[in-house]
Coordinates of C-alpha atoms and ligand atoms in Angstrom, one line a residue:
X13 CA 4.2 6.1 18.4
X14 CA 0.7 5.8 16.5
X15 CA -1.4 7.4 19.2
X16 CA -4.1 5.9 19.3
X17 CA -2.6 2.2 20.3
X18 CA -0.5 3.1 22.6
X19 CA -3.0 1.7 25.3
X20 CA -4.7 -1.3 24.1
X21 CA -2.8 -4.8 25.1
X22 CA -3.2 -6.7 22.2
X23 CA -1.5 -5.9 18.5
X24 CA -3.9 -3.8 16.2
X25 CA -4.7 -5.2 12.5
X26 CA -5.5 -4.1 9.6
X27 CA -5.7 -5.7 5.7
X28 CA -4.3 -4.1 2.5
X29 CA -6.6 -4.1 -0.1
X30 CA -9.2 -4.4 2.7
X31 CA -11.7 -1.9 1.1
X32 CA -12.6 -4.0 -1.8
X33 CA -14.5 -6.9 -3.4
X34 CA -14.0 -8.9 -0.3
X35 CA -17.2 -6.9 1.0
X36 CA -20.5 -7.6 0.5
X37 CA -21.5 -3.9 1.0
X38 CA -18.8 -2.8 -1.8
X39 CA -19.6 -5.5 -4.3
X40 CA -23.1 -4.3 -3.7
X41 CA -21.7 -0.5 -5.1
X42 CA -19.8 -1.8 -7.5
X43 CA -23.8 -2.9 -9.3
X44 CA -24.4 1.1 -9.3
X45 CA -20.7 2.0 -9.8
X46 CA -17.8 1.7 -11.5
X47 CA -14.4 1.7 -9.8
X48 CA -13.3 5.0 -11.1
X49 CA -16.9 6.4 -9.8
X50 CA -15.9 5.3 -6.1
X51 CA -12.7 6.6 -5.8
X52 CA -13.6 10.1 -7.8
X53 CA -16.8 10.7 -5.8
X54 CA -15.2 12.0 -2.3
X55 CA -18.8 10.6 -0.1
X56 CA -18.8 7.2 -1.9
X57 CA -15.2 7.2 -1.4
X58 CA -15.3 7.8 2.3
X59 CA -18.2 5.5 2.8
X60 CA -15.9 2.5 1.1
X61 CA -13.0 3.8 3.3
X62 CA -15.0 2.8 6.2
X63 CA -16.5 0.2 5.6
X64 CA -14.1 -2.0 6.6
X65 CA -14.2 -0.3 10.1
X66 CA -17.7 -0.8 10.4
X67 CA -18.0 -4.7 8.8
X68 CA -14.7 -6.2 9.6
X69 CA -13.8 -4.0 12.8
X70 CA -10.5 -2.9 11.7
X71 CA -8.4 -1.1 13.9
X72 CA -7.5 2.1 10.7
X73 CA -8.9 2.8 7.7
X74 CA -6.8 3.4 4.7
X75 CA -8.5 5.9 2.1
X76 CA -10.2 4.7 -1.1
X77 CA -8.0 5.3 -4.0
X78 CA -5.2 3.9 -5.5
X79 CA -1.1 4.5 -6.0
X80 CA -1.8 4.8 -10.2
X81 CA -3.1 8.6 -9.0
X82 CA -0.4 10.1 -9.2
X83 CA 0.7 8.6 -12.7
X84 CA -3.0 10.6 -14.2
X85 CA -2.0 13.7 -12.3
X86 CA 1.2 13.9 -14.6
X87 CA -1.2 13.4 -17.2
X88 CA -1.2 9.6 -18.2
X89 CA -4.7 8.4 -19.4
X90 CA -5.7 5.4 -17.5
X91 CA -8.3 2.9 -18.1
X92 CA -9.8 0.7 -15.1
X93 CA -10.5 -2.6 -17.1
X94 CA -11.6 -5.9 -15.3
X95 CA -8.0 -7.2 -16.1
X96 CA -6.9 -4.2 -13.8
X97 CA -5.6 -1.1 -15.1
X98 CA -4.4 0.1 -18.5
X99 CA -2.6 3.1 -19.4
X100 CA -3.1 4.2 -22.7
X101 CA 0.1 5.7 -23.7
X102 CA 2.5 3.4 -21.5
X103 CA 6.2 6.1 -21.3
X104 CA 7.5 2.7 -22.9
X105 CA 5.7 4.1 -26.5
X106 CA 7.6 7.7 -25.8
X107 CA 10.3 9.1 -27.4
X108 CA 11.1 11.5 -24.3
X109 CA 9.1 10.6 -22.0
X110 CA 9.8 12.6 -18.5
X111 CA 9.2 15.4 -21.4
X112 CA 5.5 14.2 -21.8
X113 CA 4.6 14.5 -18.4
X114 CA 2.8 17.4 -17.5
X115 CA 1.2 18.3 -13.3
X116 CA -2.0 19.0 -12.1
X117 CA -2.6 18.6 -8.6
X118 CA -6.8 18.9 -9.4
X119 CA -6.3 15.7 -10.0
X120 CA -5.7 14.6 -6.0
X121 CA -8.7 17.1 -5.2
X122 CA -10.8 14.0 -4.5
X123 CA -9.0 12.3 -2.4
X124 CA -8.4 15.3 -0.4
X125 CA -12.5 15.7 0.0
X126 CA -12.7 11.8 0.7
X127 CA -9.6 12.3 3.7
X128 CA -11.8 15.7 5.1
X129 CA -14.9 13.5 5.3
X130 CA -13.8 10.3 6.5
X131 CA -11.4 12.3 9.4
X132 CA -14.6 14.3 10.3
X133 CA -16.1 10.8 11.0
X134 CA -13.7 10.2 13.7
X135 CA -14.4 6.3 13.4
X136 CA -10.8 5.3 13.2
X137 CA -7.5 6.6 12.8
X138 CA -6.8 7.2 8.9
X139 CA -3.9 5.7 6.8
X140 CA -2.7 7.5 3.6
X141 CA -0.7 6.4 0.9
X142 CA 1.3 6.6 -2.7
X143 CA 3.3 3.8 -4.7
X144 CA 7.1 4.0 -4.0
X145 CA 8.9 5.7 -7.0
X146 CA 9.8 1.9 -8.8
X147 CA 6.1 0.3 -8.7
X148 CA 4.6 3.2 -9.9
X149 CA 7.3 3.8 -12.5
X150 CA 6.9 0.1 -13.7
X151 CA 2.8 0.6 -14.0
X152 CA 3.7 3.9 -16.1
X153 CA 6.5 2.5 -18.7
X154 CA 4.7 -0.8 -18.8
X155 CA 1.1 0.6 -19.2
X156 CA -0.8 -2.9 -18.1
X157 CA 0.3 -5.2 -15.1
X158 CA -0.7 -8.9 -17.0
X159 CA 2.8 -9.0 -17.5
X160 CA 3.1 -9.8 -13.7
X161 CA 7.1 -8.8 -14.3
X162 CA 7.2 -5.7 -16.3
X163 CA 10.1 -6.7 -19.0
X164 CA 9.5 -3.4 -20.9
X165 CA 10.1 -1.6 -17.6
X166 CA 12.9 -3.8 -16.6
X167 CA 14.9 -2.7 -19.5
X168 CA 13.9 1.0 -19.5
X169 CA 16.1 1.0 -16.0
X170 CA 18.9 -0.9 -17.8
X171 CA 19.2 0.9 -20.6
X172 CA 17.8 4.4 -20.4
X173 CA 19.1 5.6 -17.1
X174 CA 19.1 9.0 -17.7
X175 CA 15.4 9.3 -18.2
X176 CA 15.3 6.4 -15.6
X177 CA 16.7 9.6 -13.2
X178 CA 14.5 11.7 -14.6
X179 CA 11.5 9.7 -14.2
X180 CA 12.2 9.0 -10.4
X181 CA 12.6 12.6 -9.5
X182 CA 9.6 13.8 -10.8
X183 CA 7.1 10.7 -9.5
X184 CA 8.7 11.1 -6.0
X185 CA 8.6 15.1 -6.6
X186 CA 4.2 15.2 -6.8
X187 CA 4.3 11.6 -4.5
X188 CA 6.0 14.2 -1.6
X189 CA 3.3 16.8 -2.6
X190 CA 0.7 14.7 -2.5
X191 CA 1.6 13.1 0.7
X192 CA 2.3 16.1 2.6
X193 CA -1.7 16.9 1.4
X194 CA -2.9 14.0 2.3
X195 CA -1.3 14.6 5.9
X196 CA -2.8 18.5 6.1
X197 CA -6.2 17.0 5.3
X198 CA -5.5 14.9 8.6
X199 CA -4.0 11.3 7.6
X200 CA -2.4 9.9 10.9
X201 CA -0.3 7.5 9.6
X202 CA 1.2 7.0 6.0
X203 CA 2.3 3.8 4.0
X204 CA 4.5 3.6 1.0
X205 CA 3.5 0.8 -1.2
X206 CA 6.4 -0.8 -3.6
X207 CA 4.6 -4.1 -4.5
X208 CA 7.4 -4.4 -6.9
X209 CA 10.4 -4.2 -4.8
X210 CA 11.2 -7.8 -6.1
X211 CA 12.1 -6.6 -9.5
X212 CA 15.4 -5.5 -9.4
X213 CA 18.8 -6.6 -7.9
X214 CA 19.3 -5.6 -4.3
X215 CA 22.0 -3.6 -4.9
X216 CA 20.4 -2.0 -7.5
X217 CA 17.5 -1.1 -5.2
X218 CA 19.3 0.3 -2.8
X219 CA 21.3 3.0 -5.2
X220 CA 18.5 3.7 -8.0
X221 CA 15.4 3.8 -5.6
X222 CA 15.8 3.7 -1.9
X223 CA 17.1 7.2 -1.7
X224 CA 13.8 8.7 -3.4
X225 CA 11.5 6.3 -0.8
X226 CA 13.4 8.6 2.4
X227 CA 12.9 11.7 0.2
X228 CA 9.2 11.0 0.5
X229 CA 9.2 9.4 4.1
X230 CA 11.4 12.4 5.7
X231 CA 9.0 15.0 4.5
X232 CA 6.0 13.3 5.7
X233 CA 7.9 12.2 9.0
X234 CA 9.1 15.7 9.8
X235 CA 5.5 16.5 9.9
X236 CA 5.3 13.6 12.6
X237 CA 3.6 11.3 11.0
X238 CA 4.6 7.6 11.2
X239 CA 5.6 5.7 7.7
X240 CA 5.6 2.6 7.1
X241 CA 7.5 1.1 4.0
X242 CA 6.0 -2.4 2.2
X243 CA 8.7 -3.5 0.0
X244 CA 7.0 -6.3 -1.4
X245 CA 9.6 -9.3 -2.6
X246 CA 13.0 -7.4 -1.5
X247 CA 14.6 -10.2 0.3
X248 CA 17.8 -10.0 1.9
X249 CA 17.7 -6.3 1.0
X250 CA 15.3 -6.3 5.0
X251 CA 19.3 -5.1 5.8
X252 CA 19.0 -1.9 4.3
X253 CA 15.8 -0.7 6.0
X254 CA 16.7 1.2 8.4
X255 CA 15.1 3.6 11.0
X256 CA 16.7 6.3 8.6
X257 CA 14.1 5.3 6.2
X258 CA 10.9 4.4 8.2
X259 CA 9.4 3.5 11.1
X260 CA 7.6 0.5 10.3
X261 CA 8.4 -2.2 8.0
X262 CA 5.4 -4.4 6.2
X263 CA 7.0 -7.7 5.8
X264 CA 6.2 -9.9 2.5
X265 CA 4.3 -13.6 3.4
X266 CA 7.3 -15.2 1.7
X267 CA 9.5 -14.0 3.9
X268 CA 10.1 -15.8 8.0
X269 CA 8.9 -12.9 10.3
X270 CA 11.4 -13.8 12.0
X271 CA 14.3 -13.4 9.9
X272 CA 12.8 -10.2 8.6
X273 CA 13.4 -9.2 12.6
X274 CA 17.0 -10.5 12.5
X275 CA 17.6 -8.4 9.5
X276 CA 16.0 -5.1 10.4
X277 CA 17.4 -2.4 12.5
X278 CA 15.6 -3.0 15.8
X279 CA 14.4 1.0 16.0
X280 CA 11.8 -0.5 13.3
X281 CA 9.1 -1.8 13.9
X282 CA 7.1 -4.7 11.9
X283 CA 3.7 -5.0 10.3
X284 CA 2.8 -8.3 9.3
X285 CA 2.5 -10.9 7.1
X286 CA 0.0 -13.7 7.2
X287 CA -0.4 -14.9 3.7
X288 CA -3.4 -13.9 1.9
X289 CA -4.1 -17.7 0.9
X290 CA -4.4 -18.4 4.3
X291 CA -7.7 -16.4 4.4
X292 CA -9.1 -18.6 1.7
X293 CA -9.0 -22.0 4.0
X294 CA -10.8 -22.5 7.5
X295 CA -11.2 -20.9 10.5
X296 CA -9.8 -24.2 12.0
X297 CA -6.5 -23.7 9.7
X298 CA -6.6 -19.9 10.0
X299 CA -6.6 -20.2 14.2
X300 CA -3.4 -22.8 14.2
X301 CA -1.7 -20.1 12.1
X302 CA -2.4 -17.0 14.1
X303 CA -1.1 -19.5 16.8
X304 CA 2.2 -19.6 15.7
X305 CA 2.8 -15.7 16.0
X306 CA 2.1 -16.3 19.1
X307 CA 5.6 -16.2 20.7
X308 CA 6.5 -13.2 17.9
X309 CA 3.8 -10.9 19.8
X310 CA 4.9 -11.7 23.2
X311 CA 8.8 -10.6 22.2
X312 CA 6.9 -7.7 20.2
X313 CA 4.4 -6.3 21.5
X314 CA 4.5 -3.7 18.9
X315 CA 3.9 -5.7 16.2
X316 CA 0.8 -4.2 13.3
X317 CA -1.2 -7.2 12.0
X318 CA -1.6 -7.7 8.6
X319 CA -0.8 -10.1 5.5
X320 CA 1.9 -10.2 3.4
X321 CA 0.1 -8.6 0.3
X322 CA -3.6 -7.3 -0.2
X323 CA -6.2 -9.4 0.5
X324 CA -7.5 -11.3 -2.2
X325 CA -10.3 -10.7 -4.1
X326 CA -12.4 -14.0 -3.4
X327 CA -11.4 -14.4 0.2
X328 CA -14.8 -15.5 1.9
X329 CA -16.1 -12.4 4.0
X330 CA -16.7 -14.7 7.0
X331 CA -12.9 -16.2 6.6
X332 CA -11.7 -12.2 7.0
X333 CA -13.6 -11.6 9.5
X334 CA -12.8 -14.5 11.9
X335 CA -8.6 -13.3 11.6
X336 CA -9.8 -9.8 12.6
X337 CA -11.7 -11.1 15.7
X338 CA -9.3 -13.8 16.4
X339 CA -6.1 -11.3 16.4
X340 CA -8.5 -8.8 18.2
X341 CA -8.9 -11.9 21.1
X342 CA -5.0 -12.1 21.2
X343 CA -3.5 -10.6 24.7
Ligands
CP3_405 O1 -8.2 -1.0 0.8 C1 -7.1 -0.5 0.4 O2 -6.0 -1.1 0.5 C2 -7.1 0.9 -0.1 C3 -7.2 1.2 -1.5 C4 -6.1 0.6 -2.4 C5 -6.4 0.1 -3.7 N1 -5.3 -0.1 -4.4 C6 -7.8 0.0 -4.2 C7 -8.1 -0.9 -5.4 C8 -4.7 0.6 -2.3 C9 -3.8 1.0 -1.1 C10 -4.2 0.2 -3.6 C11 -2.8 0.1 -3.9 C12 -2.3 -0.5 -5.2 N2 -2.9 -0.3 -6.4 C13 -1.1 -1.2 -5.4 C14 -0.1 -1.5 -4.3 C15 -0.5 -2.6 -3.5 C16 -0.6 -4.0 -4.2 O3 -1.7 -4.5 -4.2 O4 0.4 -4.5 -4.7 C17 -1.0 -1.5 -6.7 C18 0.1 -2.2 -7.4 C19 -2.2 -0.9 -7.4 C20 -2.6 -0.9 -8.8 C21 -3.8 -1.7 -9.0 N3 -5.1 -1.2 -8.7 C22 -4.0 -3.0 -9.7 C23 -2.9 -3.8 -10.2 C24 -5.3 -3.3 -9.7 C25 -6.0 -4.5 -10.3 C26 -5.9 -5.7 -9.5 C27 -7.2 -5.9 -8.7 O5 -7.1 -6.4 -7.5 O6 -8.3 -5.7 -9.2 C28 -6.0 -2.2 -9.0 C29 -7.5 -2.1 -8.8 C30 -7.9 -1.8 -7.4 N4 -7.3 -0.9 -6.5 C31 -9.1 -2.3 -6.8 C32 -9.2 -1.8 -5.5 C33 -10.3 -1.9 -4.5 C34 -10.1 -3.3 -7.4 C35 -11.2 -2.4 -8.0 C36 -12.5 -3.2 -8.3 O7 -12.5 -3.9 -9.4 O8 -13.5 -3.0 -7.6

C-alpha cells in the first residue's frame, strides 16, 4: 500500500517529532534561527525535513511544520515561546468565537514551497500532516498547552456545544483544504495527529469528533493516499478504528501492541509504539526491547516502526540512532 515498501523484508521506521532538537545539525540552526524562521522559510524548512533522512536514516520524512498552522490561517496570533506555544487570544477569551475566525490559505504557502522542494529531492518518500479537529481545537480555546489537560477546553465542549459544532466544522473544513494541497504538492502518505485523543470520554469521541477525522481522511484517501490516524491516549476506543476511517493506526506506548491488534479491525494496519523513554536508556536496554516485538513483526510483517509519542527532546542522538539501525537489522 505505501509504494515504496512494498519490497524491502524488514518493517520501515520512522520517529515523530524526529526533525527536532534531538539533532545536532538542527540545534545547530536553531543558534541562527528561531523556530518560526525554520518552518516559514520553505529551503530551511526542507533542509530540517531531511535531515533526519540523511543523520538518522529514516525510512520518510515528515515536513517541517507544525499542526497549530492551521489555527494562524483562521487568523489566531501565535507565539512560539520556550514553554511551547502561546496563542494570544485563546477562543476561550471570545464572546463568539467561530465568528472571529477569519481564512487565509497564504498562510500554508510555505509549507507548500517546503513540500515542492523536499519532493524534488527524491530522498525519501514524504509524510504530510494536520492536528485532528479535537487537539487542535483544545490548543485554540486553551491558548497555552502548560496546562497538560486543557480544563478551559474541556468545558467549552460541555457546555458550549453549539459553537463546539461550529468550531469542528470549520478546523476540519481548511484541515481538508490544506491536506488535499499538501497531497497536490506531492505528499505520499498523510498522518492525522490527535495527541489529545485522551481527553474526552470514549463515547463522546466517537459522536463529537471521529466523524470530522473520516471527513478529512476520505478526501485525502480518495486521492489514494494512505492515512494514518494517532489517537494518542484513546484507549478501549482502538474498537472504533476502523478501515472506514484509516488505513494505519499509530498506537500510544501505554497501550500492549498487542491488544491494540485484538481491538482493531484487521484491514488496519499498525504503526508503533516503543516509548519515547526508552530512547533515553542504553543501547543494551533499547536492543532487549526491540526484542520483544520480535514475534509482533513475524505475525505482521506490515507493521511501521515508531514510538508511542514524539521523540523527546533530550534523547541522546547516538541512543536514536542505534533503534533506527537496530530495527533497520530486523528481517
Ligand atoms: O518531526 C516532525 O514530527 C515534524 C514536525 C512536527 C512538529 N510538531 C515540529 C515541532 C510535527 C508533526 C508536530 C506536531 C505537533 N505540534 C503536535 C502533535 C504531536 C504531538 O507531539 O503530540 C502538537 C500537539 C504540536 C504543538 C506543539 N508544537 C507543541 C505543544 C510544541 C512545544 C513542545 C515542544 O516539544 O517544544 C511545539 C513545538 C515544536 N513543534 C517543535 C518542533 C520541532 C520544537 C521547536 C523548537 O523549539 O525547536
Amino acid at each position: 500500500m505505501i509504494k515504496c515498501f512494498q519490497n524491502i523484508n524488514r518493517p520501515p521506521v520512522w520517529l515523530m517529532r524526529q526533525a527536532g532538537r534531538v539533532l545536532p545539525r538542527y540545534r545547530k540552526l536553531r543558534e541562527t534561527y528561531s523556530f518560526r524562521e525554520l518552518m516559514e522559510t520553505p529551503q530551511l524548512a526542507a533542509d530540517v525535513t531531511l535531515m533526519p533522512v540523511e543523520d538518522l536514516g529514516v525510512d520518510f520524512a515528515i515536513i517541517f511544520s507544525d499542526i497549530l498552522i492551521v489555527p494562524t490561517a483562521l487568523g489566531m496570533e501565535i507565539e512560539w515561546t520556550d514553554f511551547g506555544p502561546k496563542f494570544l487570544k485563546p477562543l476561550c477569551e471570545e464572546k463568539n468565537p467561530s465568528k472571529t475566525l477569519k481564512f487565509s490559505g497564504e498562510k500554508f504557502e510555505h509549507v507548500y514551497n517546503a513540500i515542492d522542494i523536499v519532493v524534488e529531492n527524491k530522498k525519501a518518500p514524504l509524510i504530510g500532516f494536520c492536528g485532528a479537529p479535537l487537539t487542535t481545537l483544545c490548543y485554540m480555546i486553551q491558548g497555552v498547552s502548560s496546562k497538560q489537560n486543557f480544563p478551559e477546553a474541556k468545558k467549552f465542549f460541555y457546555t458550549q456545544s453549539l459553537e463546539t459544532k461550529n468550531l469542528i466544522d470549520i478546523v476540519t473544513e481548511i484541515s481538508i483544504e490544506y491536506a488535499l494541497k499538501q497531497v497536490e504538492h506531492g505528499v505520499e502518505v498523510f498522518q492525522i495527529f490527535e495527541s489529545n485523543a485522551g481527553i474526552l470520554p470514549t463515547e463522546m469521541y466517537k459522536e463529537l469528533i471521529l466523524p470530522s477525522v473520516k471527513k478529512i481522511a476520505d478526501a485525502v484517501r480518495q486521492k489514494g493516499i494512505p492515512v494514518i490516524f494517532f489517537p494518542k491516549g484513546i484507549g478501549m476506543g482502538l474498537i472504533n478504528i476502523t478501515s472506514e476511517i484509516c488505513d494505519i493506526v499509530g498506537i500510544d506506548w501505554q497501550t500492549d501492541i498487542w491488544d491494540a491488534r485484538r481491538l482493531i479491525d484487521k484491514k488496519v494496519k499498525i504503526q508503533g509504539n516503543f516509548d519515547p523513554h526508552l530512547l533515553l536508556t542504553s543501547k543494551d536496554k533499547i536492543a532487549e526491547e526491540i526484542g520483544k516485538y520480535r514475534k509482533f513483526f513475524d505475525e505482521n510483517p506490515d507493521w511501521i516502526v515508531n514510538l508511542g509519542h514524539g521523540v523527546l527532546a533530550e534523547t541522546p542522538f547516538e541512543n536514536v540512532k542505534f533503534f533506527v539501525d537496530t530495527i533497520k537489522s530486523l528481517r
